[in-house]
XYZ file of C-alpha atoms in Angstrom:
782
model
C -16.171 8.709 -7.205
C -18.814 6.178 -6.248
C -17.420 2.958 -7.705
C -14.479 1.625 -9.714
C -16.403 2.255 -12.953
C -16.162 6.002 -12.216
C -12.367 5.833 -12.485
C -12.608 3.930 -15.784
C -15.069 6.544 -17.125
C -12.809 9.491 -16.159
C -9.727 7.787 -17.626
C -11.533 6.940 -20.873
C -13.005 10.401 -21.511
C -9.960 12.480 -20.516
C -7.510 10.244 -22.409
C -9.382 11.035 -25.647
C -8.763 14.792 -25.281
C -6.138 16.359 -27.521
C -3.187 17.645 -25.492
C -3.622 15.098 -22.664
C -0.518 12.918 -22.396
C -1.497 10.615 -19.534
C -4.416 10.188 -17.141
C -4.716 8.099 -14.029
C -7.872 8.273 -11.928
C -7.648 6.019 -8.866
C -10.934 5.079 -7.222
C -9.170 3.642 -4.173
C -7.083 6.768 -3.496
C -9.746 9.202 -4.776
C -7.011 10.915 -6.801
C -6.602 12.063 -10.393
C -3.119 12.480 -11.833
C -3.080 14.075 -15.278
C -0.227 15.245 -17.526
C -1.329 17.710 -20.199
C -0.120 20.522 -22.464
C -1.861 23.723 -21.253
C -1.236 25.404 -24.621
C -3.502 22.792 -26.272
C -5.984 22.032 -23.481
C -6.201 24.623 -20.672
C -6.804 23.536 -17.095
C -10.230 25.252 -17.149
C -11.373 22.877 -19.910
C -10.278 19.831 -17.878
C -12.225 21.128 -14.854
C -15.226 21.768 -17.105
C -15.017 18.236 -18.537
C -14.962 16.876 -14.995
C -18.111 18.837 -14.191
C -19.849 17.526 -17.319
C -19.030 13.990 -16.130
C -20.561 14.768 -12.741
C -17.297 15.154 -10.801
C -15.575 18.117 -9.155
C -11.786 18.088 -9.425
C -10.160 19.638 -6.353
C -6.507 20.580 -6.281
C -4.655 19.288 -3.197
C -3.576 22.860 -2.483
C -7.180 24.139 -2.459
C -8.260 22.129 0.591
C -6.653 21.059 3.847
C -6.376 17.472 4.992
C -9.072 18.186 7.576
C -11.470 19.505 4.894
C -10.941 16.412 2.725
C -11.599 14.228 5.757
C -14.824 16.111 6.541
C -16.032 15.660 2.953
C -15.326 11.929 3.100
C -17.147 11.635 6.435
C -20.097 13.616 5.013
C -20.287 11.204 2.055
C -20.223 8.177 4.387
C -22.912 9.783 6.586
C -25.123 10.340 3.543
C -24.769 6.678 2.508
C -25.480 5.571 6.082
C -28.656 7.687 6.245
C -29.849 6.352 2.901
C -29.196 2.793 4.107
C -31.157 3.326 7.336
C -34.140 4.948 5.549
C -34.050 2.253 2.886
C -34.260 -0.630 5.378
C -36.859 1.125 7.556
C -39.164 1.425 4.546
C -38.229 -1.812 2.790
C -38.154 -4.246 5.751
C -41.975 -4.567 6.174
C -42.382 -5.155 2.419
C -39.499 -7.657 2.259
C -40.722 -9.471 5.402
C -44.288 -9.759 4.123
C -43.439 -11.035 0.637
C -40.725 -13.401 1.938
C -43.369 -14.971 4.175
C -45.765 -15.266 1.217
C -43.135 -16.887 -1.031
C -41.314 -19.073 1.481
C -44.265 -20.254 3.563
C -46.672 -20.497 0.616
C -49.138 -18.199 2.355
C -52.083 -16.705 0.544
C -51.502 -13.169 -0.625
C -53.520 -10.626 1.407
C -54.681 -7.864 -0.919
C -55.893 -5.496 1.752
C -57.420 -4.905 5.150
C -60.727 -3.478 6.350
C -60.483 -0.279 8.358
C -64.017 0.131 9.612
C -66.151 0.070 6.483
C -63.203 1.114 4.266
C -61.149 -1.460 2.331
C -57.463 -0.440 2.186
C -55.397 -2.120 -0.548
C -51.976 -2.936 0.979
C -50.294 -2.480 -2.406
C -50.952 1.288 -2.275
C -49.138 1.404 1.063
C -46.277 -0.709 -0.271
C -46.060 1.504 -3.364
C -45.843 4.633 -1.184
C -43.026 2.997 0.825
C -41.163 1.752 -2.279
C -41.100 5.086 -4.190
C -38.663 6.873 -1.794
C -36.454 3.749 -1.698
C -36.361 3.582 -5.489
C -35.896 7.276 -6.258
C -34.444 9.016 -3.173
C -32.221 6.236 -1.857
C -31.402 5.160 -5.408
C -30.897 8.700 -6.744
C -27.090 8.350 -6.735
C -27.377 5.320 -9.050
C -29.678 7.193 -11.462
C -27.441 10.276 -11.444
C -24.267 8.310 -12.179
C -25.938 6.203 -14.871
C -27.221 9.365 -16.581
C -23.747 10.957 -16.408
C -22.215 7.920 -18.094
C -24.995 7.810 -20.695
C -24.454 11.491 -21.626
C -20.877 10.760 -22.695
C -21.756 7.515 -24.457
C -20.463 5.195 -21.728
C -21.842 2.707 -19.216
C -21.027 1.764 -15.633
C -22.164 -0.532 -12.861
C -24.821 2.083 -12.046
C -26.269 1.471 -15.527
C -26.911 -2.172 -14.598
C -28.422 -1.179 -11.240
C -30.772 1.377 -12.804
C -31.883 -0.954 -15.605
C -32.506 -3.873 -13.230
C -34.281 -2.030 -10.398
C -36.292 0.186 -12.781
C -37.478 -2.872 -14.728
C -38.724 -4.503 -11.506
C -40.314 -1.284 -10.182
C -42.031 -0.027 -13.342
C -43.245 -3.493 -14.343
C -44.839 -3.853 -10.904
C -46.211 -0.294 -11.017
C -47.756 -0.574 -14.498
C -49.148 -4.036 -13.770
C -50.636 -2.897 -10.462
C -52.208 0.284 -11.887
C -53.705 -1.519 -14.885
C -54.936 -4.391 -12.721
C -56.552 -1.892 -10.353
C -58.185 -0.065 -13.277
C -59.231 -2.938 -15.536
C -59.450 -5.853 -13.117
C -58.410 -9.431 -13.773
C -58.181 -9.046 -17.601
C -55.107 -6.861 -17.290
C -53.587 -9.251 -14.780
C -53.879 -12.052 -17.329
C -52.441 -9.787 -20.083
C -49.324 -8.863 -18.152
C -48.909 -12.172 -16.305
C -48.672 -10.526 -12.876
C -50.310 -12.206 -9.875
C -49.010 -9.476 -7.509
C -46.602 -6.516 -7.751
C -42.932 -7.238 -7.033
C -42.396 -4.248 -4.720
C -40.111 -6.378 -2.560
C -37.715 -6.996 -5.458
C -37.284 -3.281 -6.154
C -37.101 -2.271 -2.461
C -34.772 -5.103 -1.437
C -32.474 -4.530 -4.417
C -31.963 -0.849 -3.609
C -31.557 -1.576 0.110
C -28.893 -4.220 -0.365
C -27.075 -2.180 -3.034
C -26.936 1.014 -0.977
C -25.835 -0.988 2.083
C -23.042 -2.560 0.034
C -21.903 0.858 -1.154
C -21.972 2.188 2.430
C -19.916 -0.718 3.801
C -17.472 -0.356 0.918
C -17.034 3.379 1.634
C -16.427 2.674 5.343
C -13.823 0.002 4.495
C -12.045 2.249 1.996
C -12.070 5.056 4.567
C -10.063 2.822 6.910
C -7.369 2.475 4.235
C -7.178 6.255 3.677
C -7.163 6.996 7.413
C -4.089 4.821 7.951
C -2.030 7.266 5.853
C -3.745 10.409 7.165
C -2.923 9.377 10.734
C 0.769 9.914 9.969
C 0.094 13.647 9.569
C -1.638 13.696 12.943
C 1.476 12.408 14.709
C 3.090 15.844 14.931
C 1.955 17.842 17.988
C -0.240 20.925 17.615
C 1.916 23.063 19.941
C 5.652 23.726 20.213
C 7.826 25.580 22.747
C 9.721 28.311 20.902
C 12.883 29.702 22.518
C 12.958 33.422 21.765
C 15.909 35.294 23.362
C 15.999 32.897 26.344
C 12.207 33.233 26.759
C 10.039 30.153 26.321
C 6.859 30.760 24.327
C 4.160 28.229 23.393
C 3.219 28.522 19.710
C 1.431 26.410 17.104
C 3.810 23.873 15.580
C 2.685 25.069 12.130
C 4.040 28.563 12.965
C 7.637 27.353 13.401
C 10.051 28.723 10.801
C 13.363 27.412 9.529
C 16.260 28.067 11.993
C 13.857 28.673 14.930
C 15.117 27.234 18.220
C 12.581 25.048 20.032
C 12.600 23.053 23.253
C 11.376 19.470 23.602
C 10.636 18.254 27.126
C 10.836 14.587 28.222
C 7.786 12.619 27.025
C 6.880 15.246 24.407
C 6.786 14.894 20.635
C 9.227 16.632 18.295
C 7.185 19.371 16.527
C 9.233 19.515 13.298
C 12.448 18.199 11.716
C 15.662 19.678 13.105
C 19.054 19.105 14.706
C 19.978 18.964 18.387
C 22.059 21.945 19.534
C 21.962 21.123 23.252
C 21.153 18.055 25.328
C 20.905 14.335 24.668
C 18.170 11.731 24.863
C 16.721 8.640 23.206
C 13.926 9.108 20.658
C 11.149 6.670 19.859
C 11.156 6.728 16.022
C 9.020 3.669 15.285
C 6.153 5.692 13.789
C 8.504 6.847 11.019
C 11.176 4.169 10.653
C 9.497 1.110 12.173
C 12.479 0.800 14.573
C 11.144 -0.775 17.781
C 13.960 0.399 20.115
C 14.563 4.064 21.055
C 17.501 5.649 19.202
C 20.152 7.556 21.193
C 20.583 11.179 20.103
C 23.187 13.821 20.956
C 24.303 17.276 19.767
C 24.278 17.644 15.933
C 22.082 14.552 15.485
C 18.954 14.868 13.352
C 15.491 14.712 14.975
C 12.303 13.881 13.048
C 8.968 15.605 13.605
C 6.379 13.359 15.275
C 8.915 11.183 17.113
C 8.824 11.030 20.934
C 11.531 12.314 23.292
C 12.116 9.712 26.001
C 13.957 11.375 28.865
C 16.312 14.329 28.211
C 15.592 18.047 27.722
C 16.491 18.944 24.127
C 17.214 22.278 22.460
C 16.778 21.899 18.700
C 17.055 24.086 15.614
C 14.347 23.666 12.959
C 15.778 22.592 9.586
C 12.565 21.616 7.777
C 9.038 22.891 8.385
C 5.567 22.407 6.905
C 5.440 20.294 3.760
C 9.261 19.900 3.778
C 9.227 17.593 6.828
C 9.948 13.893 6.503
C 6.464 12.842 7.668
C 4.808 15.102 5.096
C 7.106 13.762 2.356
C 6.302 10.169 3.367
C 2.556 10.870 3.164
C 3.003 12.634 -0.205
C 5.017 9.723 -1.630
C 2.569 7.110 -0.342
C -0.409 9.000 -1.765
C 1.294 9.444 -5.120
C 2.041 5.718 -5.089
C -1.560 4.866 -4.267
C -2.787 7.059 -7.119
C -0.779 5.104 -9.705
C -2.125 2.099 -11.569
C -0.332 -1.223 -11.541
C -0.099 -3.030 -14.912
C -2.578 -5.591 -13.537
C -5.113 -2.786 -13.049
C -5.057 -1.927 -16.757
C -6.268 -5.450 -17.547
C -9.127 -5.068 -15.047
C -10.046 -1.665 -16.512
C -10.094 -3.098 -20.045
C -12.496 -5.833 -18.915
C -14.652 -3.370 -16.925
C -15.136 -1.128 -19.985
C -16.603 -4.037 -21.971
C -18.320 -5.729 -19.050
C -21.535 -3.677 -18.786
C -22.547 -3.855 -22.495
C -21.828 -7.608 -22.427
C -24.058 -8.128 -19.377
C -26.904 -6.103 -20.942
C -26.730 -8.359 -24.024
C -26.686 -11.502 -21.818
C -29.721 -10.284 -19.839
C -31.674 -9.728 -23.081
C -30.674 -13.195 -24.330
C -31.880 -14.639 -21.010
C -35.257 -12.862 -21.295
C -35.756 -13.903 -24.914
C -34.856 -17.525 -24.199
C -37.255 -17.913 -21.260
C -40.097 -15.906 -22.837
C -39.973 -16.823 -26.520
C -38.185 -20.222 -26.556
C -39.382 -21.781 -23.291
C -42.683 -19.855 -23.132
C -42.426 -19.349 -19.364
C -44.446 -16.132 -19.299
C -43.521 -12.485 -19.038
C -43.062 -12.254 -15.249
C -40.553 -15.105 -14.695
C -38.695 -14.155 -17.885
C -38.403 -10.553 -16.684
C -37.130 -11.718 -13.284
C -34.373 -13.747 -15.007
C -33.350 -10.603 -16.905
C -33.414 -8.409 -13.776
C -31.391 -10.944 -11.762
C -28.774 -11.116 -14.559
C -28.451 -7.313 -14.684
C -28.216 -6.941 -10.920
C -25.910 -9.797 -9.968
C -23.145 -8.724 -12.352
C -20.391 -6.821 -10.565
C -17.676 -4.978 -12.511
C -16.797 -3.079 -9.321
C -15.302 -6.176 -7.714
C -12.906 -6.346 -10.684
C -12.143 -2.643 -10.481
C -11.387 -2.824 -6.751
C -9.190 -5.937 -6.926
C -5.952 -4.032 -7.513
C -6.213 -0.469 -6.087
C -7.410 -1.362 -2.583
C -4.762 -4.079 -2.121
C -2.116 -1.662 -3.469
C -3.259 1.037 -1.036
C -3.082 -1.308 1.953
C 0.297 -2.701 0.810
C 1.923 0.720 0.351
C 0.461 1.964 3.655
C 1.762 -1.109 5.469
C 5.156 -0.500 3.868
C 5.187 3.125 5.078
C 4.384 1.960 8.611
C 7.466 -0.281 8.418
C 9.764 2.457 7.107
C 9.515 1.323 3.471
C 8.210 3.777 0.851
C 6.940 2.014 -2.274
C 6.368 4.420 -5.154
C 3.305 2.823 -6.687
C 1.673 -0.380 -7.845
C 4.199 -0.912 -10.633
C 7.067 -1.080 -8.104
C 5.049 -3.550 -6.011
C 4.361 -5.683 -9.041
C 8.017 -5.694 -10.142
C 9.443 -6.396 -6.684
C 7.908 -9.861 -6.410
C 9.406 -10.878 -9.788
C 13.019 -10.006 -8.863
C 15.510 -12.835 -9.475
C 18.786 -10.982 -8.720
C 19.668 -8.238 -6.226
C 22.730 -6.061 -6.924
C 24.262 -4.065 -4.052
C 26.657 -1.159 -3.993
C 29.342 -1.840 -1.362
C 30.420 1.358 0.344
C 27.613 2.921 2.359
C 25.163 0.168 1.424
C 26.622 -3.168 2.524
C 29.342 -1.492 4.588
C 29.194 1.538 6.863
C 31.412 3.605 4.566
C 33.788 4.504 7.398
C 36.749 2.610 8.893
C 36.467 0.841 12.229
C 38.889 -1.141 14.358
C 38.204 -4.820 13.688
C 41.213 -6.563 15.295
C 43.551 -5.769 18.203
C 46.744 -7.859 18.220
C 48.888 -7.289 21.361
C 52.259 -8.895 22.042
C 53.269 -10.548 25.292
C 53.409 -8.137 28.200
C 50.754 -5.809 26.794
C 46.990 -6.132 27.156
C 44.563 -5.292 24.336
C 43.191 -2.444 26.484
C 46.658 -0.923 27.024
C 47.500 -1.229 23.325
C 44.272 0.476 22.249
C 44.601 3.177 24.926
C 48.156 4.110 23.912
C 47.230 4.135 20.206
C 44.198 6.364 20.945
C 46.322 8.832 22.981
C 48.728 9.209 20.047
C 45.913 9.473 17.460
C 43.823 11.902 19.498
C 45.263 14.973 17.769
C 44.851 13.622 14.210
C 41.943 14.325 11.831
C 42.688 11.251 9.688
C 39.694 8.852 9.380
C 41.817 5.911 10.602
C 42.942 7.923 13.648
C 39.364 8.894 14.485
C 38.304 5.233 14.205
C 40.987 4.272 16.789
C 39.882 7.007 19.223
C 36.223 6.057 18.731
C 36.980 2.396 19.565
C 38.795 3.416 22.771
C 35.887 5.595 23.874
C 33.422 2.760 23.161
C 35.471 0.622 25.576
C 35.378 3.458 28.135
C 39.178 3.855 28.129
C 40.707 7.096 29.386
C 42.288 8.904 26.445
C 44.440 11.741 27.843
C 45.840 14.688 25.897
C 49.245 13.716 24.369
C 52.364 15.829 24.430
C 54.602 16.750 21.497
C 52.142 15.479 18.929
C 53.459 15.279 15.349
C 52.016 14.021 12.061
C 54.323 12.340 9.536
C 52.516 12.700 6.212
C 51.540 9.398 4.576
C 53.100 7.358 7.409
C 51.574 7.979 10.849
C 51.890 9.992 14.078
C 54.177 10.340 17.083
C 53.342 11.675 20.556
C 54.535 11.448 24.129
C 52.760 10.136 27.238
C 54.352 9.600 30.643
C 57.583 10.919 29.096
C 57.687 7.958 26.672
C 57.228 8.101 22.886
C 54.242 6.472 21.188
C 54.360 5.825 17.446
C 51.396 4.672 15.374
C 51.754 4.160 11.635
C 52.167 1.938 8.609
C 54.964 -0.455 7.648
C 56.806 2.252 5.712
C 56.940 4.352 8.900
C 58.302 1.391 10.875
C 61.027 0.746 8.294
C 61.990 4.450 8.221
C 62.305 4.496 12.031
C 64.152 1.133 12.081
C 61.496 -0.630 14.198
C 61.550 -4.452 14.044
C 58.062 -5.849 13.303
C 58.969 -9.546 12.814
C 56.969 -10.604 15.923
C 53.677 -9.572 14.325
C 54.517 -10.353 10.686
C 52.394 -13.540 10.458
C 49.342 -11.810 11.932
C 49.827 -8.856 9.583
C 49.921 -11.178 6.552
C 46.694 -12.879 7.666
C 44.897 -9.583 8.269
C 45.967 -8.148 4.926
C 44.536 -11.210 3.155
C 41.225 -10.195 4.711
C 41.581 -6.809 2.956
C 42.210 -4.957 6.228
C 44.502 -1.979 6.798
C 47.148 -2.623 9.481
C 48.774 0.056 11.688
C 51.616 -0.742 14.072
C 51.805 0.569 17.650
C 55.240 1.333 19.124
C 55.815 2.313 22.761
C 59.197 3.383 23.998
C 60.818 2.371 20.652
C 59.474 -1.192 20.830
C 56.537 -2.631 18.859
C 53.791 -3.768 21.277
C 51.256 -4.914 18.700
C 49.094 -3.777 15.819
C 45.554 -2.712 14.968
C 43.539 -3.822 11.924
C 40.976 -1.436 10.453
C 38.400 -1.948 7.732
C 35.176 -0.598 6.360
C 32.931 -2.827 8.456
C 29.682 -4.469 7.417
C 26.452 -2.794 8.361
C 24.475 -4.363 11.157
C 22.090 -7.040 9.823
C 23.811 -7.107 6.363
C 24.608 -10.824 6.721
C 21.062 -11.616 7.903
C 19.589 -9.742 4.917
C 21.827 -11.512 2.371
C 21.072 -14.915 3.900
C 17.320 -14.218 3.779
C 17.534 -13.190 0.094
C 19.531 -16.315 -0.799
C 16.970 -18.419 1.040
C 14.399 -16.891 -1.328
C 16.505 -18.051 -4.314
C 17.724 -14.573 -5.281
C 21.182 -14.238 -6.868
C 23.267 -11.724 -4.883
C 25.628 -9.397 -6.769
C 28.024 -6.721 -5.477
C 29.231 -3.830 -7.642
C 31.996 -1.638 -6.191
C 34.729 0.761 -7.181
C 36.977 -0.771 -4.499
C 39.978 -2.948 -5.319
C 39.644 -6.633 -6.161
C 41.181 -7.914 -2.911
C 38.900 -5.872 -0.627
C 35.822 -6.612 -2.766
C 36.465 -10.367 -2.740
C 37.037 -10.336 1.032
C 33.683 -8.608 1.647
C 32.001 -10.884 -0.899
C 33.327 -13.984 0.851
C 32.263 -12.671 4.250
C 28.700 -12.110 3.039
C 28.403 -15.149 0.772
C 27.840 -13.048 -2.368
C 27.448 -14.964 -5.656
C 29.034 -12.446 -8.066
C 31.501 -9.648 -7.294
C 32.395 -6.806 -9.680
C 35.379 -4.732 -8.454
C 37.217 -1.616 -9.743
C 33.970 -0.419 -11.362
C 33.858 3.295 -12.163
C 30.537 5.043 -11.353
C 29.561 5.468 -15.011
C 30.176 1.751 -15.677
C 27.760 0.449 -13.011
C 24.732 0.823 -15.281
C 26.560 -1.132 -18.032
C 26.991 -4.041 -15.613
C 23.288 -3.866 -14.673
C 22.434 -3.945 -18.400
C 24.654 -7.010 -18.948
C 23.037 -8.829 -15.990
C 19.591 -8.089 -17.470
C 20.742 -9.529 -20.804
C 21.491 -12.773 -18.949
C 17.729 -13.028 -18.374
C 17.757 -11.774 -14.798
C 15.183 -9.373 -13.350
C 17.456 -7.083 -11.336
C 16.916 -4.914 -8.283
C 19.719 -2.434 -7.538
C 20.270 -1.304 -3.940
C 22.343 1.854 -3.490
C 22.722 5.029 -1.478
C 24.957 7.505 -3.289
C 24.903 9.893 -6.255
C 27.120 7.481 -8.203
C 24.452 4.764 -7.757
C 21.662 6.800 -9.402
C 22.315 5.716 -13.037
C 22.404 2.055 -11.961
C 19.205 2.496 -9.890
C 17.502 3.968 -12.946
C 18.797 1.253 -15.307
C 17.755 -1.667 -13.078
C 14.283 -3.228 -13.183
C 13.720 -1.986 -9.631
C 15.747 0.715 -7.880
C 15.912 0.482 -4.069
C 17.421 3.551 -2.372
C 18.738 3.358 1.180
C 17.140 6.254 3.054
C 20.339 7.412 4.725
C 21.764 8.122 1.268
C 21.632 11.158 -0.984
C 18.486 12.927 -2.216
C 19.416 12.023 -5.809
C 19.475 8.295 -5.024
C 16.175 8.613 -3.151
C 14.499 10.392 -6.089
C 15.753 7.707 -8.514
C 14.693 4.751 -6.360
C 11.253 3.180 -6.789
C 11.427 1.779 -3.249
C 12.987 3.862 -0.469
C 14.208 2.417 2.820
C 13.828 5.113 5.478
C 15.871 3.087 7.949
C 19.469 2.220 7.233
C 18.633 -1.490 7.591
C 19.179 -3.913 4.698
C 16.648 -6.351 6.139
C 14.039 -3.941 4.798
C 15.074 -4.995 1.267
C 13.790 -8.469 2.147
C 10.670 -7.040 3.797
C 9.916 -4.901 0.713
C 10.136 -7.947 -1.590
C 8.143 -10.077 0.865
C 5.412 -7.432 1.270
C 5.219 -7.058 -2.502
C 4.716 -10.811 -2.906
C 1.956 -10.827 -0.272
C 0.236 -7.822 -1.916
C 0.359 -9.304 -5.424
C -0.934 -12.614 -4.040
C -3.796 -10.701 -2.420
C -4.550 -8.990 -5.758
C -4.703 -12.375 -7.509
C -6.997 -13.637 -4.736
C -9.256 -10.645 -5.405
C -9.180 -11.300 -9.152
C -9.976 -14.974 -8.586
C -12.960 -14.026 -6.414
C -14.168 -11.262 -8.764
C -13.830 -13.355 -11.936
C -15.086 -16.506 -10.224
C -18.070 -14.690 -8.770
C -19.137 -13.267 -12.150
C -18.426 -16.480 -14.095
C -20.602 -18.497 -11.676
C -23.211 -15.888 -10.699
C -24.234 -14.570 -14.123
C -25.147 -17.998 -15.615
C -27.097 -18.888 -12.442
C -28.981 -15.574 -12.556
C -29.782 -16.184 -16.237
C -31.181 -19.625 -15.326
C -28.499 -21.802 -16.935
C -28.595 -24.201 -13.977
C -32.326 -24.786 -14.588
C -31.684 -25.486 -18.270
C -29.105 -28.106 -17.228
C -31.084 -29.721 -14.402
C -34.630 -29.520 -15.842
C -34.454 -29.287 -19.593
C -31.325 -31.105 -20.684
C -32.458 -34.612 -19.801
C -29.947 -34.768 -16.929
C -31.178 -37.457 -14.498
C -32.451 -36.086 -11.182
C -30.159 -38.519 -9.373
C -27.173 -36.632 -10.804
C -28.354 -33.431 -9.109
C -28.824 -35.168 -5.737
C -25.504 -37.017 -6.142
C -23.682 -33.726 -6.667
C -25.454 -32.387 -3.569
C -24.138 -35.378 -1.580
C -20.580 -34.728 -2.832
C -20.793 -31.024 -1.886
C -21.965 -32.036 1.601
C -18.531 -33.609 2.176
C -16.804 -30.176 2.126
C -15.394 -29.598 5.649
C -17.260 -27.132 7.914
C -19.600 -25.667 5.249
C -20.531 -28.773 3.249
C -24.105 -29.039 4.517
C -24.864 -25.373 3.749
C -23.283 -25.575 0.248
C -25.231 -28.739 -0.523
C -28.518 -27.131 0.619
C -27.887 -24.056 -1.557
C -27.146 -26.275 -4.589
C -30.276 -28.415 -4.144
C -32.386 -25.292 -3.661
C -30.924 -23.562 -6.727
C -31.328 -26.644 -8.894
C -35.083 -26.410 -8.404
C -35.730 -22.658 -8.557
C -34.668 -19.413 -10.173
C -32.482 -16.917 -8.333
C -34.662 -14.072 -7.046
C -33.496 -10.530 -7.974
C -33.265 -9.377 -4.350
C -30.888 -12.274 -3.557
C -28.893 -11.331 -6.664
C -28.689 -7.743 -5.370
C -27.488 -8.955 -1.980
C -24.808 -11.117 -3.637
C -23.638 -8.261 -5.876
C -23.423 -5.759 -2.994
C -21.298 -8.089 -0.903
C -19.016 -9.179 -3.748
C -17.444 -5.677 -3.755
C -17.349 -5.508 0.036
C -15.659 -8.922 0.216
C -12.862 -7.746 -2.123
C -12.255 -4.689 0.083
C -12.302 -6.774 3.278
C -9.945 -9.344 1.756
C -7.513 -6.534 0.880
C -7.767 -5.151 4.418
C -6.451 -8.487 5.722
C -3.045 -7.250 4.494
C -3.044 -4.986 7.539
C -2.269 -8.130 9.560
C 1.024 -8.555 7.638
C 4.042 -9.360 9.838
C 7.651 -8.796 8.825
C 9.710 -11.914 8.064
C 11.914 -13.253 10.849
C 15.698 -13.041 10.412
C 18.631 -15.001 11.801
C 21.469 -12.582 12.641
C 24.991 -13.911 12.393
């Protein structure tokens, strides 16, 4: 596709076909997504329709990433070559005629070579023809394609404008050469306008080349993710190391990763430990410690240890491949804003053609300004109009936004998700596994006089070491984190529903709940006040008894995830209402809600009732995002205005979510909303420029400013006064004032109009690329 009008043309024609349910051609992503009924319209017919439109539809399976890249590079090379040839041929013509017009020099018709008079116009004609028809062939081809199916595009305007300038000059020159001055008077031509035709094509092809280069940078950012995985891998085959291509690895193969090397594919560690640099996938700046049974991601870098890993996912199943697939699918979707731009683009070209004819008729028949100046007004109007800037406003910004999200570990499934995210007024969170870790941890150690916290925890861990209970494992984990020695206990016993007993140093250790203490006749009055306080905080309390005497207690709870408080605070700062929906009891839910500063808490909610609560919140007029990680969150994610799935959760939640957080970091919820706001703002900037450019440029090209300043009776002092006001603009005031005063006295030349049109599209692309400078918001961790 050569411009945004191509996407509109493909969408329009294919949508009319019987059996086609939906079509989405994205110029930015160079993708076509189409849903159709093959029993009504076979795939062969769709491919044939594409060919009749001048496009070849290639299935993603039919070509490799490298082949697509080579085709794109070949297209850019072709545009570059056309640009170079165009300027080599056009520059002498443009330079000569600019000197004639700007310096008021006398036109030189020819030069004497010996006794032979050589008319320069024949030379200029010979130089202009390849610019018009070889360089400009792509414009003619695309305009003809659109014409064949009863449509128009930006290429239609280019062909009409440049052809009018070229053929008018050609016919005038040939007739003047044949019939002398009489024909010159008849057609009103004092000299051929080769420079208009040559300059127009040169500037237009240069604009298209620069646009293609800029768009290539957006596409390359995603493609680079696929290049992160190494080409080679070390396969362990019966204790023999063998270097193979990473693409040859199969599921369950054992491979070795040496320090400093990249992981060749997704897998789990079966031997060794290290720290992996995962920032290319998750955006996490610090290396992540890994040990046996931990997951490793293809493309990440092994810092120091020798790892033996078993491949669990290969080829297009790997996380990096899935990220690229999701991002590309997202980039191929159209945001609702894009549909407005497409609607305008469809009607834009016919409207401009009508306006150019009105301009010609006004200046020729009403004002009587002669054929040549009237034609130049028409050509300038045709050329300066730019529907492509409108068409590019949304897709390029969306592509950069989704790519930037992927680089930060945030997968945004399309422009619609981006557009919805910035409108969110309320964010609902699941509790377990989303706000909290979903596993108990020791939060408080309360030791009585004569016992240190370390001794209390150590004795409790020794007793709990033989238990598989989650609370017991949390106690042992806490002791190991504090580097305490947890020896093997003797005479270990589990008392169901109460606790455990064990012996160490020939003394009995008991760890259990209040019911266990009462059964064993242990007095717990010394810690009663602390227990009451901890239970009000929705924590589970276990008592620790050593040698038949209570020495303290431990409080356990499902602890908050790291950065949860910072994320909630950042959302509240952005005026979002925070809601928590959980199946946990009221006391625990309220305690977590209070700790986080949550506005609304819904407790004792069964999984199938979560979506009902989301529906009721929406009825209150809120635009709701739901953040969840489990299977039971999927209905609520689907029911909400925007589903955000935490990447560490289940595949079902991830499929249902419109935004996926690869990292288990709730701050990315804030980043996703913030990035969406920046992207939508960038789209509106693009729209403002594209609309503003056309609204201002088309009337100027048609000569409206001359009608106002020369023919409306407006005093000349008003024109100069406005020039003085414009001069006050900081930094660029003098230049703006000069342009205004110059324009107020003369018509806009077609070649300047062509230059303006070419760079209007490029400016929209470059403005969108500024999103690549986006920085994540800063957070205050509590």
